[in-house]
Amino acid sequence: MAKYLKNLIVFTVVLLLLSACGIGSVQDANASEGEATTTLPELDPENPTKITFYSYSLAYPTMKEGMKKLINDFNETVGKEKGVVVEGVADPNFQQYRADIVAGKEVDIVQNVFPMLDASRLSLGFQAYEDVFPEDELEEHLQGISENARQLGVIDGKMYGLAFTFSTPIVFINGSIFEEAGLDPNDPPETWAEVKEYAVQIKEETGKDGFALEPDNGWVTDGVFFSNGAQILSEDRSEAMFASEEGIEAVEIWKDIYQSGAHAVGSTTEVPEQFLAGNLGMYITSTALHSGMKAAAEAGGWELYGGPLPQFGDQPSVPVNSGSALTVRPDTDEKRAATWEFIKYVTGAEGYTTITQEIGYLPLRTELADQEEYLKPFVEENPLYKINLEQLEEIQPTTIWPGENAAETSAIFTDAIVEAITTDADVADTLNNAQEEINGLLK
Amino acid sequence: MRNNQGNSIGISTLESVPSKKFTAKKLRLFAKPYLYLLPTFLLLWIWMYYPLFSTFSLAFQKWGMVPGTVPSPVGFENFVRLLTSKDFGVSILNTVFYTVGIIPFSIIIPLILAVATHNMEGKMKNVYRTMFFIPLILAPVSDGAIWRWMFHPTNGLVNTVLLDLGIINTNIAFFSDPLFAKWLILFITGWKMMGFGTILFSAALTGISKDYYEAISLDGASRFQQFKDLTLPLLSPMILLILMMSLLFSSQWTFAYIDMLTRGGPFGTSTNIYYEMYKYGFANMDVGLSAAAALMFFVVFGIIAFVFNLFSKKYAFYDN
């Protein structure tokens, strides 16, 4: 009899434990769903709410320190005052957050990229801002962020991602190489023809490579096409159309510079190292690399200059943006409130000041560049940023390849560009073949 | 004992029917060895057969691996897509290239090194063998980083030396050049795997009795004849083993360097079947296509392994 009793006790304890971790949490989740979202609960500074922030910037050497500072600044000021502790998680390949959500860990805020937004919303439980945050507070906070940027994260009329960090292409210039070649670094090349001229002059005078835009760069390429009036996808995104006359012409001009002997060779992993080592005159890449470039210039004893994306003849150039959005999935009311505090901070004036100064991304609140207490001194000291802030007017988003085969189609496109530019292959044939193959996949 | 049985309802009922008791005992005896084997079977199922069967079924389905979604059946569509894809053909040709190309590094050079160091006396023998073995124990990621630095287009040692010697007049981006990328991947993998063969051959050489050499040299055989008529036949089981391993595993060995150094590029010219499978599955999130490629790979390499087994039974010479 005693034995049965013992079994019964063990059984009851196990059942209790199971229900405590299983059923209990289900009830919690249900509680947060049905409630109205017009108000957020008070947070308790004595007993702070912990939330996690998954960020790819935390995984890259040139951005890591800046992102850490942003999180620490929040924790020490607003976080301490209101009762929020944010824990940053490095997520270099956008895999960690998915793995952790599947494993049942708490993933509250993710620095997501736009192409993944729809998939995140559908399958990983990310929520619309309108559904979790009070509408009036949201509207008030979004003032000062341009309508274009806001629309990037809107799907079916609701905002699933708030544009966060933004980058545009810029021509980074090594001042001492320019001067050595008899060029003025304050007068960057305006057209692609000038790019070639300057590059060849640098090669002849200094022996160093004059210019680089890696054929496999993946996103600036879009800007090269757009600048020559070419499209990559049709308006409704159902068809690739980059092998147009304008597209072929743009690639041929790029190829001509590449094959001139003054263009650096190598891939996107190799060329930045060459520029950082001070062996390259001009390099087109993302503004996000600014802090790393500046540090390298200081260490190497040369000055960093910059210029806008070059244009074809007298057509204005069309820069593209790459960027990230903040996506949220708070599962309790406290977390809703805590998440909102963090988002308000990082996309507010202080947040963008840190992001631009310490990481290099552009401030989405462009007026900060004119405000003495925020970014005005920085922009004056780093005039490169004026170039990018001016470019924001002409900007177009990079191509989001549609559908399930996005990774495959974008790889075919990049491969075709690399082949057309680096080999003797005929540009028109190469682009046409790739376009045909992609359209086969898009059907 | 008897008292205990009396208390238990189950056994006392059994006692009244002797034939049933007999079968229960028999069953226990019969089941016992299988119970011991059960953990092994369970692990084999979890790690080998369950994934194998899922691959078979996933090859005929479409699935993005997103939790909460269900794979949908698509028949042979994945296979059709594979066979019409441009890169898949290239990846097969490259797999053959890497498989054949690795043989000098896994068999011929190691055999020479093992024989050359075998007759050495003293400490140098171990110093040399350690040198050959070190690349094998280095992590592929750090190997890859070292080679990447060496072959860097502008900051790398190789380019600097070639330029200084006047052999080339412009920098070469080795890993972005279809002419070099594939060969460098092969060379680096070969460099890495050389120690593997050397150690195995050295071990096999120690197993050959010295008496044979004494006998054959009394008969007046030269060093080369000794190697050809004695060493080689006695090493044949090991040669066949390493040959089979390098045929079956060369694509796996090259994977890390493809991923680190070229990512299959430039424009897909240095990829192999393993890397394509990885790309389909984990970059494109298309498990069905990846499983279909794995299935074809499984069948082809299964046949190679089977043929090889027959072959090695016929040609390997065992010294009993």
XYZ file of C-alpha atoms in Angstrom, chain A residues 95 98 102 123 209 265-267 269-270 273-274 277 279 404-405 407-408 415 418-419 423 437, chain B residues 62 66-67 81 86-87 148 152-155 171-173 175-176 266-268 282-285:
46
model
C 19.834 32.458 -38.547
C 14.948 31.870 -36.300
C 11.910 27.616 -33.006
C 5.692 32.247 -39.861
C 44.999 50.476 -58.105
C 40.616 42.754 -58.601
C 39.076 40.478 -56.009
C 35.837 39.786 -54.211
C 35.810 40.051 -48.889
C 39.160 41.047 -50.375
C 41.028 44.944 -47.013
C 42.942 46.513 -49.858
C 45.534 48.846 -46.104
C 46.459 50.503 -51.434
C 10.340 31.452 -53.168
C 13.334 31.361 -55.500
C 18.066 33.398 -53.268
C 18.458 31.477 -56.519
C 26.950 35.500 -61.288
C 30.665 38.841 -62.419
C 31.047 36.830 -65.613
C 35.858 37.708 -68.380
C 16.925 31.766 -66.777
C 8.559 21.059 -51.328
C 9.812 27.089 -41.565
C 8.310 25.806 -38.334
C 14.629 21.264 -61.680
C 22.894 25.257 -64.979
C 24.971 24.938 -61.832
C 43.327 33.482 -48.135
C 45.213 37.987 -51.323
C 45.166 40.018 -54.568
C 47.170 42.967 -53.209
C 48.271 42.332 -49.647
C 48.008 41.362 -59.383
C 45.975 38.200 -59.707
C 42.774 37.681 -57.727
C 40.009 33.050 -55.857
C 37.994 35.256 -58.227
C 33.451 32.941 -59.539
C 30.061 32.425 -61.180
C 29.693 28.890 -59.909
C 20.321 26.333 -46.069
C 20.772 29.400 -48.272
C 17.698 28.976 -50.480
C 15.707 27.186 -47.754
